[in-house]
Every structure is written in C-alpha cells, then in structure tokens.
mmCIF file with all atom_site columns, C-alpha atoms in Angstrom:
data_model
loop_
_atom_site.group_PDB
_atom_site.id
_atom_site.type_symbol
_atom_site.label_atom_id
_atom_site.label_alt_id
_atom_site.label_comp_id
_atom_site.label_asym_id
_atom_site.label_entity_id
_atom_site.label_seq_id
_atom_site.pdbx_PDB_ins_code
_atom_site.Cartn_x
_atom_site.Cartn_y
_atom_site.Cartn_z
_atom_site.occupancy
_atom_site.B_iso_or_equiv
_atom_site.pdbx_formal_charge
_atom_site.auth_seq_id
_atom_site.auth_comp_id
_atom_site.auth_asym_id
_atom_site.auth_atom_id
_atom_site.pdbx_PDB_model_num
ATOM 1   C CA . UNK A 1 1   ? 18.120  -45.056 24.197 1.00 0.00 ? 23  UNK A CA 1
ATOM 2   C CA . UNK A 1 2   ? 14.760  -46.801 24.442 1.00 0.00 ? 24  UNK A CA 1
ATOM 3   C CA . UNK A 1 3   ? 12.933  -49.273 22.247 1.00 0.00 ? 25  UNK A CA 1
ATOM 4   C CA . UNK A 1 4   ? 9.618   -48.557 20.502 1.00 0.00 ? 26  UNK A CA 1
ATOM 5   C CA . UNK A 1 5   ? 8.844   -51.759 18.562 1.00 0.00 ? 27  UNK A CA 1
ATOM 6   C CA . UNK A 1 6   ? 11.364  -52.030 15.726 1.00 0.00 ? 28  UNK A CA 1
ATOM 7   C CA . UNK A 1 7   ? 12.340  -48.362 16.175 1.00 0.00 ? 29  UNK A CA 1
ATOM 8   C CA . UNK A 1 8   ? 15.143  -47.023 18.328 1.00 0.00 ? 30  UNK A CA 1
ATOM 9   C CA . UNK A 1 9   ? 14.568  -43.505 19.669 1.00 0.00 ? 31  UNK A CA 1
ATOM 10  C CA . UNK A 1 10  ? 17.792  -41.588 20.189 1.00 0.00 ? 32  UNK A CA 1
ATOM 11  C CA . UNK A 1 11  ? 17.321  -38.561 22.414 1.00 0.00 ? 33  UNK A CA 1
ATOM 12  C CA . UNK A 1 12  ? 20.748  -37.188 21.549 1.00 0.00 ? 34  UNK A CA 1
ATOM 13  C CA . UNK A 1 13  ? 20.968  -36.005 17.967 1.00 0.00 ? 35  UNK A CA 1
ATOM 14  C CA . UNK A 1 14  ? 24.603  -35.102 18.577 1.00 0.00 ? 36  UNK A CA 1
ATOM 15  C CA . UNK A 1 15  ? 25.560  -38.693 19.412 1.00 0.00 ? 37  UNK A CA 1
ATOM 16  C CA . UNK A 1 16  ? 23.898  -39.989 16.226 1.00 0.00 ? 38  UNK A CA 1
ATOM 17  C CA . UNK A 1 17  ? 25.609  -37.305 14.154 1.00 0.00 ? 39  UNK A CA 1
ATOM 18  C CA . UNK A 1 18  ? 29.001  -38.325 15.498 1.00 0.00 ? 40  UNK A CA 1
ATOM 19  C CA . UNK A 1 19  ? 28.261  -42.030 15.035 1.00 0.00 ? 41  UNK A CA 1
ATOM 20  C CA . UNK A 1 20  ? 27.256  -41.740 11.381 1.00 0.00 ? 42  UNK A CA 1
ATOM 21  C CA . UNK A 1 21  ? 29.589  -38.810 10.613 1.00 0.00 ? 43  UNK A CA 1
ATOM 22  C CA . UNK A 1 22  ? 26.831  -37.241 8.556  1.00 0.00 ? 44  UNK A CA 1
ATOM 23  C CA . UNK A 1 23  ? 27.290  -33.505 7.812  1.00 0.00 ? 45  UNK A CA 1
ATOM 24  C CA . UNK A 1 24  ? 23.531  -33.082 7.292  1.00 0.00 ? 46  UNK A CA 1
ATOM 25  C CA . UNK A 1 25  ? 22.893  -34.370 10.781 1.00 0.00 ? 47  UNK A CA 1
ATOM 26  C CA . UNK A 1 26  ? 25.515  -32.001 12.127 1.00 0.00 ? 48  UNK A CA 1
ATOM 27  C CA . UNK A 1 27  ? 23.665  -29.160 10.374 1.00 0.00 ? 49  UNK A CA 1
ATOM 28  C CA . UNK A 1 28  ? 20.329  -30.316 11.791 1.00 0.00 ? 50  UNK A CA 1
ATOM 29  C CA . UNK A 1 29  ? 21.889  -30.530 15.239 1.00 0.00 ? 51  UNK A CA 1
ATOM 30  C CA . UNK A 1 30  ? 23.121  -26.950 14.921 1.00 0.00 ? 52  UNK A CA 1
ATOM 31  C CA . UNK A 1 31  ? 19.643  -25.884 13.811 1.00 0.00 ? 53  UNK A CA 1
ATOM 32  C CA . UNK A 1 32  ? 18.070  -27.576 16.808 1.00 0.00 ? 54  UNK A CA 1
ATOM 33  C CA . UNK A 1 33  ? 20.186  -25.388 19.058 1.00 0.00 ? 55  UNK A CA 1
ATOM 34  C CA . UNK A 1 34  ? 18.874  -22.230 17.399 1.00 0.00 ? 56  UNK A CA 1
ATOM 35  C CA . UNK A 1 35  ? 15.142  -23.010 17.245 1.00 0.00 ? 57  UNK A CA 1
ATOM 36  C CA . UNK A 1 36  ? 12.701  -23.757 20.066 1.00 0.00 ? 58  UNK A CA 1
ATOM 37  C CA . UNK A 1 37  ? 11.620  -27.369 20.028 1.00 0.00 ? 59  UNK A CA 1
ATOM 38  C CA . UNK A 1 38  ? 12.660  -30.946 20.633 1.00 0.00 ? 60  UNK A CA 1
ATOM 39  C CA . UNK A 1 39  ? 14.601  -32.972 18.067 1.00 0.00 ? 61  UNK A CA 1
ATOM 40  C CA . UNK A 1 40  ? 14.862  -36.765 17.983 1.00 0.00 ? 62  UNK A CA 1
ATOM 41  C CA . UNK A 1 41  ? 16.295  -39.320 15.581 1.00 0.00 ? 63  UNK A CA 1
ATOM 42  C CA . UNK A 1 42  ? 14.391  -42.504 14.751 1.00 0.00 ? 64  UNK A CA 1
ATOM 43  C CA . UNK A 1 43  ? 16.572  -45.295 13.366 1.00 0.00 ? 65  UNK A CA 1
ATOM 44  C CA . UNK A 1 44  ? 15.640  -48.722 12.045 1.00 0.00 ? 66  UNK A CA 1
ATOM 45  C CA . UNK A 1 45  ? 16.966  -51.334 9.646  1.00 0.00 ? 67  UNK A CA 1
ATOM 46  C CA . UNK A 1 46  ? 15.050  -52.139 6.465  1.00 0.00 ? 68  UNK A CA 1
ATOM 47  C CA . UNK A 1 47  ? 14.868  -55.424 4.512  1.00 0.00 ? 69  UNK A CA 1
ATOM 48  C CA . UNK A 1 48  ? 18.217  -54.662 2.821  1.00 0.00 ? 70  UNK A CA 1
ATOM 49  C CA . UNK A 1 49  ? 19.839  -54.237 6.191  1.00 0.00 ? 71  UNK A CA 1
ATOM 50  C CA . UNK A 1 50  ? 20.290  -50.517 5.534  1.00 0.00 ? 72  UNK A CA 1
ATOM 51  C CA . UNK A 1 51  ? 20.134  -48.169 8.458  1.00 0.00 ? 73  UNK A CA 1
ATOM 52  C CA . UNK A 1 52  ? 17.469  -45.510 7.949  1.00 0.00 ? 74  UNK A CA 1
ATOM 53  C CA . UNK A 1 53  ? 17.440  -42.287 9.940  1.00 0.00 ? 75  UNK A CA 1
ATOM 54  C CA . UNK A 1 54  ? 14.384  -40.048 10.344 1.00 0.00 ? 76  UNK A CA 1
ATOM 55  C CA . UNK A 1 55  ? 14.448  -36.647 12.003 1.00 0.00 ? 77  UNK A CA 1
ATOM 56  C CA . UNK A 1 56  ? 11.482  -35.859 14.238 1.00 0.00 ? 78  UNK A CA 1
ATOM 57  C CA . UNK A 1 57  ? 10.928  -32.312 15.470 1.00 0.00 ? 79  UNK A CA 1
ATOM 58  C CA . UNK A 1 58  ? 8.350   -31.081 17.961 1.00 0.00 ? 80  UNK A CA 1
ATOM 59  C CA . UNK A 1 59  ? 8.177   -27.288 18.019 1.00 0.00 ? 81  UNK A CA 1
ATOM 60  C CA . UNK A 1 60  ? 7.231   -25.427 21.169 1.00 0.00 ? 82  UNK A CA 1
ATOM 61  C CA . UNK A 1 61  ? 5.802   -21.945 20.497 1.00 0.00 ? 83  UNK A CA 1
ATOM 62  C CA . UNK A 1 62  ? 7.598   -19.076 22.174 1.00 0.00 ? 84  UNK A CA 1
ATOM 63  C CA . UNK A 1 63  ? 5.912   -17.751 25.303 1.00 0.00 ? 85  UNK A CA 1
ATOM 64  C CA . UNK A 1 64  ? 7.163   -14.216 24.840 1.00 0.00 ? 86  UNK A CA 1
ATOM 65  C CA . UNK A 1 65  ? 7.117   -11.416 22.292 1.00 0.00 ? 87  UNK A CA 1
ATOM 66  C CA . UNK A 1 66  ? 9.278   -8.290  22.100 1.00 0.00 ? 88  UNK A CA 1
ATOM 67  C CA . UNK A 1 67  ? 10.037  -5.331  19.880 1.00 0.00 ? 89  UNK A CA 1
ATOM 68  C CA . UNK A 1 68  ? 13.011  -3.023  19.569 1.00 0.00 ? 90  UNK A CA 1
ATOM 69  C CA . UNK A 1 69  ? 12.612  0.356   21.244 1.00 0.00 ? 91  UNK A CA 1
ATOM 70  C CA . UNK A 1 70  ? 12.889  1.996   17.842 1.00 0.00 ? 92  UNK A CA 1
ATOM 71  C CA . UNK A 1 71  ? 9.233   1.224   17.063 1.00 0.00 ? 93  UNK A CA 1
ATOM 72  C CA . UNK A 1 72  ? 8.040   3.717   19.694 1.00 0.00 ? 94  UNK A CA 1
ATOM 73  C CA . UNK A 1 73  ? 5.652   6.414   18.421 1.00 0.00 ? 95  UNK A CA 1
ATOM 74  C CA . UNK A 1 74  ? 4.405   9.600   20.059 1.00 0.00 ? 96  UNK A CA 1
ATOM 75  C CA . UNK A 1 75  ? 0.833   10.163  21.149 1.00 0.00 ? 97  UNK A CA 1
ATOM 76  C CA . UNK A 1 76  ? -0.888  12.941  19.185 1.00 0.00 ? 98  UNK A CA 1
ATOM 77  C CA . UNK A 1 77  ? -2.779  14.587  22.041 1.00 0.00 ? 99  UNK A CA 1
ATOM 78  C CA . UNK A 1 78  ? -0.075  14.259  24.744 1.00 0.00 ? 100 UNK A CA 1
ATOM 79  C CA . UNK A 1 79  ? 3.079   14.146  22.617 1.00 0.00 ? 101 UNK A CA 1
ATOM 80  C CA . UNK A 1 80  ? 6.741   13.551  23.305 1.00 0.00 ? 102 UNK A CA 1
ATOM 81  C CA . UNK A 1 81  ? 9.695   14.428  21.108 1.00 0.00 ? 103 UNK A CA 1
ATOM 82  C CA . UNK A 1 82  ? 11.402  11.284  19.793 1.00 0.00 ? 104 UNK A CA 1
ATOM 83  C CA . UNK A 1 83  ? 14.930  10.668  18.623 1.00 0.00 ? 105 UNK A CA 1
ATOM 84  C CA . UNK A 1 84  ? 15.386  7.276   16.931 1.00 0.00 ? 106 UNK A CA 1
ATOM 85  C CA . UNK A 1 85  ? 18.715  5.477   16.724 1.00 0.00 ? 107 UNK A CA 1
ATOM 86  C CA . UNK A 1 86  ? 20.152  1.995   16.329 1.00 0.00 ? 108 UNK A CA 1
ATOM 87  C CA . UNK A 1 87  ? 20.041  1.430   20.106 1.00 0.00 ? 109 UNK A CA 1
ATOM 88  C CA . UNK A 1 88  ? 16.407  2.467   20.509 1.00 0.00 ? 110 UNK A CA 1
ATOM 89  C CA . UNK A 1 89  ? 14.357  5.626   20.891 1.00 0.00 ? 111 UNK A CA 1
ATOM 90  C CA . UNK A 1 90  ? 14.780  8.526   23.317 1.00 0.00 ? 112 UNK A CA 1
ATOM 91  C CA . UNK A 1 91  ? 11.742  10.492  24.493 1.00 0.00 ? 113 UNK A CA 1
ATOM 92  C CA . UNK A 1 92  ? 12.072  14.092  25.676 1.00 0.00 ? 114 UNK A CA 1
ATOM 93  C CA . UNK A 1 93  ? 9.580   16.915  26.309 1.00 0.00 ? 115 UNK A CA 1
ATOM 94  C CA . UNK A 1 94  ? 8.221   18.488  23.126 1.00 0.00 ? 116 UNK A CA 1
ATOM 95  C CA . UNK A 1 95  ? 9.195   21.904  24.473 1.00 0.00 ? 117 UNK A CA 1
ATOM 96  C CA . UNK A 1 96  ? 12.307  22.222  26.565 1.00 0.00 ? 118 UNK A CA 1
ATOM 97  C CA . UNK A 1 97  ? 11.380  23.765  29.898 1.00 0.00 ? 119 UNK A CA 1
ATOM 98  C CA . UNK A 1 98  ? 12.452  23.732  33.515 1.00 0.00 ? 120 UNK A CA 1
ATOM 99  C CA . UNK A 1 99  ? 8.987   22.770  34.869 1.00 0.00 ? 121 UNK A CA 1
ATOM 100 C CA . UNK A 1 100 ? 7.530   19.274  34.920 1.00 0.00 ? 122 UNK A CA 1
ATOM 101 C CA . UNK A 1 101 ? 5.552   18.071  31.902 1.00 0.00 ? 123 UNK A CA 1
ATOM 102 C CA . UNK A 1 102 ? 3.769   14.852  30.850 1.00 0.00 ? 124 UNK A CA 1
ATOM 103 C CA . UNK A 1 103 ? 4.020   12.957  27.550 1.00 0.00 ? 125 UNK A CA 1
ATOM 104 C CA . UNK A 1 104 ? 2.782   9.612   26.193 1.00 0.00 ? 126 UNK A CA 1
ATOM 105 C CA . UNK A 1 105 ? 4.531   7.047   23.986 1.00 0.00 ? 127 UNK A CA 1
ATOM 106 C CA . UNK A 1 106 ? 3.103   3.906   22.333 1.00 0.00 ? 128 UNK A CA 1
ATOM 107 C CA . UNK A 1 107 ? 4.842   0.622   21.484 1.00 0.00 ? 129 UNK A CA 1
ATOM 108 C CA . UNK A 1 108 ? 2.911   -1.608  19.040 1.00 0.00 ? 130 UNK A CA 1
ATOM 109 C CA . UNK A 1 109 ? 3.817   -5.294  19.281 1.00 0.00 ? 131 UNK A CA 1
ATOM 110 C CA . UNK A 1 110 ? 2.372   -8.354  17.478 1.00 0.00 ? 132 UNK A CA 1
ATOM 111 C CA . UNK A 1 111 ? -0.036  -10.811 19.029 1.00 0.00 ? 133 UNK A CA 1
ATOM 112 C CA . UNK A 1 112 ? 1.497   -13.783 20.835 1.00 0.00 ? 134 UNK A CA 1
ATOM 113 C CA . UNK A 1 113 ? 2.590   -16.590 18.463 1.00 0.00 ? 135 UNK A CA 1
ATOM 114 C CA . UNK A 1 114 ? 1.251   -19.157 20.916 1.00 0.00 ? 136 UNK A CA 1
ATOM 115 C CA . UNK A 1 115 ? -2.245  -17.683 20.683 1.00 0.00 ? 137 UNK A CA 1
ATOM 116 C CA . UNK A 1 116 ? -2.272  -16.721 24.371 1.00 0.00 ? 138 UNK A CA 1
ATOM 117 C CA . UNK A 1 117 ? -4.194  -13.603 25.364 1.00 0.00 ? 139 UNK A CA 1
ATOM 118 C CA . UNK A 1 118 ? -3.375  -13.300 29.071 1.00 0.00 ? 140 UNK A CA 1
ATOM 119 C CA . UNK A 1 119 ? 0.001   -11.771 29.783 1.00 0.00 ? 141 UNK A CA 1
ATOM 120 C CA . UNK A 1 120 ? 2.145   -12.610 32.792 1.00 0.00 ? 142 UNK A CA 1
ATOM 121 C CA . UNK A 1 121 ? 4.979   -10.065 32.782 1.00 0.00 ? 143 UNK A CA 1
ATOM 122 C CA . UNK A 1 122 ? 5.769   -6.823  30.983 1.00 0.00 ? 144 UNK A CA 1
ATOM 123 C CA . UNK A 1 123 ? 9.436   -6.173  30.273 1.00 0.00 ? 145 UNK A CA 1
ATOM 124 C CA . UNK A 1 124 ? 10.484  -2.622  29.391 1.00 0.00 ? 146 UNK A CA 1
ATOM 125 C CA . UNK A 1 125 ? 14.209  -1.933  29.159 1.00 0.00 ? 147 UNK A CA 1
ATOM 126 C CA . UNK A 1 126 ? 14.798  1.789   29.618 1.00 0.00 ? 148 UNK A CA 1
ATOM 127 C CA . UNK A 1 127 ? 17.066  4.418   31.127 1.00 0.00 ? 149 UNK A CA 1
ATOM 128 C CA . UNK A 1 128 ? 15.546  7.489   32.773 1.00 0.00 ? 150 UNK A CA 1
ATOM 129 C CA . UNK A 1 129 ? 17.029  10.930  33.405 1.00 0.00 ? 151 UNK A CA 1
ATOM 130 C CA . UNK A 1 130 ? 14.900  13.283  35.498 1.00 0.00 ? 152 UNK A CA 1
ATOM 131 C CA . UNK A 1 131 ? 11.781  11.407  34.372 1.00 0.00 ? 153 UNK A CA 1
ATOM 132 C CA . UNK A 1 132 ? 9.519   8.530   35.435 1.00 0.00 ? 154 UNK A CA 1
ATOM 133 C CA . UNK A 1 133 ? 6.863   6.299   33.884 1.00 0.00 ? 155 UNK A CA 1
ATOM 134 C CA . UNK A 1 134 ? 3.642   7.104   35.782 1.00 0.00 ? 156 UNK A CA 1
ATOM 135 C CA . UNK A 1 135 ? 1.020   5.067   33.926 1.00 0.00 ? 157 UNK A CA 1
ATOM 136 C CA . UNK A 1 136 ? 1.145   1.759   32.044 1.00 0.00 ? 158 UNK A CA 1
ATOM 137 C CA . UNK A 1 137 ? -1.704  0.592   29.804 1.00 0.00 ? 159 UNK A CA 1
ATOM 138 C CA . UNK A 1 138 ? -2.015  -2.339  27.395 1.00 0.00 ? 160 UNK A CA 1
ATOM 139 C CA . UNK A 1 139 ? -4.488  -2.518  24.518 1.00 0.00 ? 161 UNK A CA 1
ATOM 140 C CA . UNK A 1 140 ? -5.629  -5.398  22.313 1.00 0.00 ? 162 UNK A CA 1
ATOM 141 C CA . UNK A 1 141 ? -6.913  -3.550  19.287 1.00 0.00 ? 163 UNK A CA 1
ATOM 142 C CA . UNK A 1 142 ? -9.305  -0.941  20.706 1.00 0.00 ? 164 UNK A CA 1
ATOM 143 C CA . UNK A 1 143 ? -9.823  -2.782  24.010 1.00 0.00 ? 165 UNK A CA 1
ATOM 144 C CA . UNK A 1 144 ? -7.906  -1.753  27.110 1.00 0.00 ? 166 UNK A CA 1
ATOM 145 C CA . UNK A 1 145 ? -6.965  -4.968  28.925 1.00 0.00 ? 167 UNK A CA 1
ATOM 146 C CA . UNK A 1 146 ? -4.571  -3.614  31.551 1.00 0.00 ? 168 UNK A CA 1
ATOM 147 C CA . UNK A 1 147 ? -3.971  -0.328  33.344 1.00 0.00 ? 169 UNK A CA 1
ATOM 148 C CA . UNK A 1 148 ? -1.643  0.533   36.205 1.00 0.00 ? 170 UNK A CA 1
ATOM 149 C CA . UNK A 1 149 ? -1.203  4.075   37.532 1.00 0.00 ? 171 UNK A CA 1
ATOM 150 C CA . UNK A 1 150 ? 1.659   5.100   39.766 1.00 0.00 ? 172 UNK A CA 1
ATOM 151 C CA . UNK A 1 151 ? 5.363   5.818   39.427 1.00 0.00 ? 173 UNK A CA 1
ATOM 152 C CA . UNK A 1 152 ? 7.372   2.853   38.132 1.00 0.00 ? 174 UNK A CA 1
ATOM 153 C CA . UNK A 1 153 ? 11.138  2.547   38.530 1.00 0.00 ? 175 UNK A CA 1
ATOM 154 C CA . UNK A 1 154 ? 13.442  1.081   35.890 1.00 0.00 ? 176 UNK A CA 1
ATOM 155 C CA . UNK A 1 155 ? 13.599  -2.153  37.902 1.00 0.00 ? 177 UNK A CA 1
ATOM 156 C CA . UNK A 1 156 ? 9.804   -2.274  38.250 1.00 0.00 ? 178 UNK A CA 1
ATOM 157 C CA . UNK A 1 157 ? 9.368   -2.146  34.496 1.00 0.00 ? 179 UNK A CA 1
ATOM 158 C CA . UNK A 1 158 ? 11.920  -4.866  33.783 1.00 0.00 ? 180 UNK A CA 1
ATOM 159 C CA . UNK A 1 159 ? 9.493   -7.414  35.245 1.00 0.00 ? 181 UNK A CA 1
ATOM 160 C CA . UNK A 1 160 ? 6.097   -5.817  35.848 1.00 0.00 ? 182 UNK A CA 1
ATOM 161 C CA . UNK A 1 161 ? 3.358   -8.226  36.910 1.00 0.00 ? 183 UNK A CA 1
ATOM 162 C CA . UNK A 1 162 ? 0.452   -7.914  34.458 1.00 0.00 ? 184 UNK A CA 1
ATOM 163 C CA . UNK A 1 163 ? -1.266  -11.180 35.367 1.00 0.00 ? 185 UNK A CA 1
ATOM 164 C CA . UNK A 1 164 ? -4.394  -9.307  36.495 1.00 0.00 ? 186 UNK A CA 1
ATOM 165 C CA . UNK A 1 165 ? -5.124  -8.122  32.959 1.00 0.00 ? 187 UNK A CA 1
ATOM 166 C CA . UNK A 1 166 ? -8.598  -8.856  31.641 1.00 0.00 ? 188 UNK A CA 1
ATOM 167 C CA . UNK A 1 167 ? -9.260  -9.861  28.052 1.00 0.00 ? 189 UNK A CA 1
ATOM 168 C CA . UNK A 1 168 ? -13.004 -10.300 28.621 1.00 0.00 ? 190 UNK A CA 1
ATOM 169 C CA . UNK A 1 169 ? -13.805 -7.293  26.419 1.00 0.00 ? 191 UNK A CA 1
ATOM 170 C CA . UNK A 1 170 ? -11.790 -8.639  23.495 1.00 0.00 ? 192 UNK A CA 1
ATOM 171 C CA . UNK A 1 171 ? -14.046 -10.293 20.944 1.00 0.00 ? 193 UNK A CA 1
ATOM 172 C CA . UNK A 1 172 ? -12.965 -13.504 19.250 1.00 0.00 ? 194 UNK A CA 1
ATOM 173 C CA . UNK A 1 173 ? -11.561 -13.045 15.771 1.00 0.00 ? 195 UNK A CA 1
ATOM 174 C CA . UNK A 1 174 ? -10.052 -15.084 12.970 1.00 0.00 ? 196 UNK A CA 1
ATOM 175 C CA . UNK A 1 175 ? -6.548  -13.927 13.918 1.00 0.00 ? 197 UNK A CA 1
ATOM 176 C CA . UNK A 1 176 ? -4.869  -12.502 16.990 1.00 0.00 ? 198 UNK A CA 1
ATOM 177 C CA . UNK A 1 177 ? -5.176  -8.844  17.854 1.00 0.00 ? 199 UNK A CA 1
ATOM 178 C CA . UNK A 1 178 ? -2.220  -6.497  17.599 1.00 0.00 ? 200 UNK A CA 1
ATOM 179 C CA . UNK A 1 179 ? -1.058  -5.247  20.994 1.00 0.00 ? 201 UNK A CA 1
ATOM 180 C CA . UNK A 1 180 ? -0.103  -1.735  22.069 1.00 0.00 ? 202 UNK A CA 1
ATOM 181 C CA . UNK A 1 181 ? 1.832   -0.913  25.239 1.00 0.00 ? 203 UNK A CA 1
ATOM 182 C CA . UNK A 1 182 ? 1.168   2.711   26.202 1.00 0.00 ? 204 UNK A CA 1
ATOM 183 C CA . UNK A 1 183 ? 3.401   4.511   28.700 1.00 0.00 ? 205 UNK A CA 1
ATOM 184 C CA . UNK A 1 184 ? 2.808   7.902   30.292 1.00 0.00 ? 206 UNK A CA 1
ATOM 185 C CA . UNK A 1 185 ? 6.002   9.746   31.171 1.00 0.00 ? 207 UNK A CA 1
ATOM 186 C CA . UNK A 1 186 ? 6.364   12.542  33.694 1.00 0.00 ? 208 UNK A CA 1
ATOM 187 C CA . UNK A 1 187 ? 9.400   14.681  32.970 1.00 0.00 ? 209 UNK A CA 1
ATOM 188 C CA . UNK A 1 188 ? 10.472  16.237  36.261 1.00 0.00 ? 210 UNK A CA 1
ATOM 189 C CA . UNK A 1 189 ? 11.307  19.900  36.780 1.00 0.00 ? 211 UNK A CA 1
ATOM 190 C CA . UNK A 1 190 ? 14.934  20.449  35.824 1.00 0.00 ? 212 UNK A CA 1
ATOM 191 C CA . UNK A 1 191 ? 16.687  23.777  35.412 1.00 0.00 ? 213 UNK A CA 1
ATOM 192 C CA . UNK A 1 192 ? 19.207  22.113  33.054 1.00 0.00 ? 214 UNK A CA 1
ATOM 193 C CA . UNK A 1 193 ? 16.353  20.725  30.927 1.00 0.00 ? 215 UNK A CA 1
ATOM 194 C CA . UNK A 1 194 ? 17.960  17.283  30.663 1.00 0.00 ? 216 UNK A CA 1
ATOM 195 C CA . UNK A 1 195 ? 14.771  15.219  31.080 1.00 0.00 ? 217 UNK A CA 1
ATOM 196 C CA . UNK A 1 196 ? 14.682  12.056  28.942 1.00 0.00 ? 218 UNK A CA 1
ATOM 197 C CA . UNK A 1 197 ? 13.746  8.371   28.782 1.00 0.00 ? 219 UNK A CA 1
ATOM 198 C CA . UNK A 1 198 ? 15.690  6.012   26.489 1.00 0.00 ? 220 UNK A CA 1
ATOM 199 C CA . UNK A 1 199 ? 13.834  2.825   25.470 1.00 0.00 ? 221 UNK A CA 1
ATOM 200 C CA . UNK A 1 200 ? 15.765  -0.131  24.032 1.00 0.00 ? 222 UNK A CA 1
ATOM 201 C CA . UNK A 1 201 ? 13.189  -2.952  24.198 1.00 0.00 ? 223 UNK A CA 1
ATOM 202 C CA . UNK A 1 202 ? 9.551   -3.667  25.114 1.00 0.00 ? 224 UNK A CA 1
ATOM 203 C CA . UNK A 1 203 ? 8.172   -7.191  25.482 1.00 0.00 ? 225 UNK A CA 1
ATOM 204 C CA . UNK A 1 204 ? 5.571   -9.399  27.139 1.00 0.00 ? 226 UNK A CA 1
ATOM 205 C CA . UNK A 1 205 ? 5.779   -12.844 28.737 1.00 0.00 ? 227 UNK A CA 1
ATOM 206 C CA . UNK A 1 206 ? 2.694   -15.043 28.530 1.00 0.00 ? 228 UNK A CA 1
ATOM 207 C CA . UNK A 1 207 ? 1.621   -17.755 30.961 1.00 0.00 ? 229 UNK A CA 1
#
C-alpha cells in the first residue's frame, strides 16, 4: 500500500475484496484475471466518514493476433483441396496423384489491435504428412511486406522470425489494413497418395 495525498492505492484488488466482503469487487477481480490490463482500487474517506472505493483499470492492448485454421481458403490459380472441420482445415492436392504437386492456401487475419505494423514472429500450428511448406508470404492489403522461400518444418513455423518484414510500401490509412498469410505447399511424391497438411491456427506476434 502507498499513499497518494488523501488516497490509498491498493495494488491487490483481491485483498480489498476480502476486506470489504463485496461481491461486486469479487466479480471485478475475476474479470481482471480474464482481461489484459492492470486493476487498482482507490479508497478514501469522505466528510461523512464513509469509505469510498473506486476501480481504476489500465488496459494493455494485446501484442498478438490469431485465427482458427478453419478460415483457410484456397488460391484460385494454384489451388488446394480443403476439408474444413471443428479442429481446423486440411489441405490436400486437388487431384490425387503419386507425383509431387504444389498448392497455395491463404489465411486472412485482422490488423493488430495495438496498431503495430511490424511483426516479430509468425506462429502456424500444423501437422504435415508427405508435404512441406516451401514459401511464406505476408500481405497488408495489396502490399507484400514479407516473403521467405525455402522448406519450413513444423517447428520452424511455430515461431518463424518475421522481424525483417518491410511495411514501407503500405500507405497510411484511416484504419489498419487486413493481413493475409499465404503459404505455398509442396505435396511430395507418394504412391499411397496420402499427402496432406492440417492447419489448426495461424497467428502473428508484434514487437
């Protein structure tokens, strides 16, 4: 506890809730555990010697955004076959064949709530079977801000460094630009034709 003039700042909302046995404070304490931000209680005594409590909340914007794999959509020119389910989306070759083939899938995600434009990490949660992601690109609207060619493993994509992205081509606007994560998939040659990639989540961490 520390003094600020006639106000007492209590850093622990839980201790105040227990002291005053106030159900509303218990509810606010529970809420503070669910939402990003800092909660404090200001208490002081008025002229009638009544204790007055005031809840102060400082919200910290999330530094990450993510979407469920189910939002994945196929590219028109280099398509993949998609099977959507409650656990995500599974991409397979449009035509089942034993030779290798390439397809592209897009994941639209909203602009960062914090207003940041430079990403730090890309997080793609996926499971591959006789297939690999061979190209990663990120777009803000029509502007490509990141591209990375080369085979990426499942572990690579769980925390891919995208800090070298450039948003210099993105023009300022009244609101943030929608983001698209584009992934090229190479389905390897497989006589059993079991090539697939299952996506459960795609997200970005901002600096």
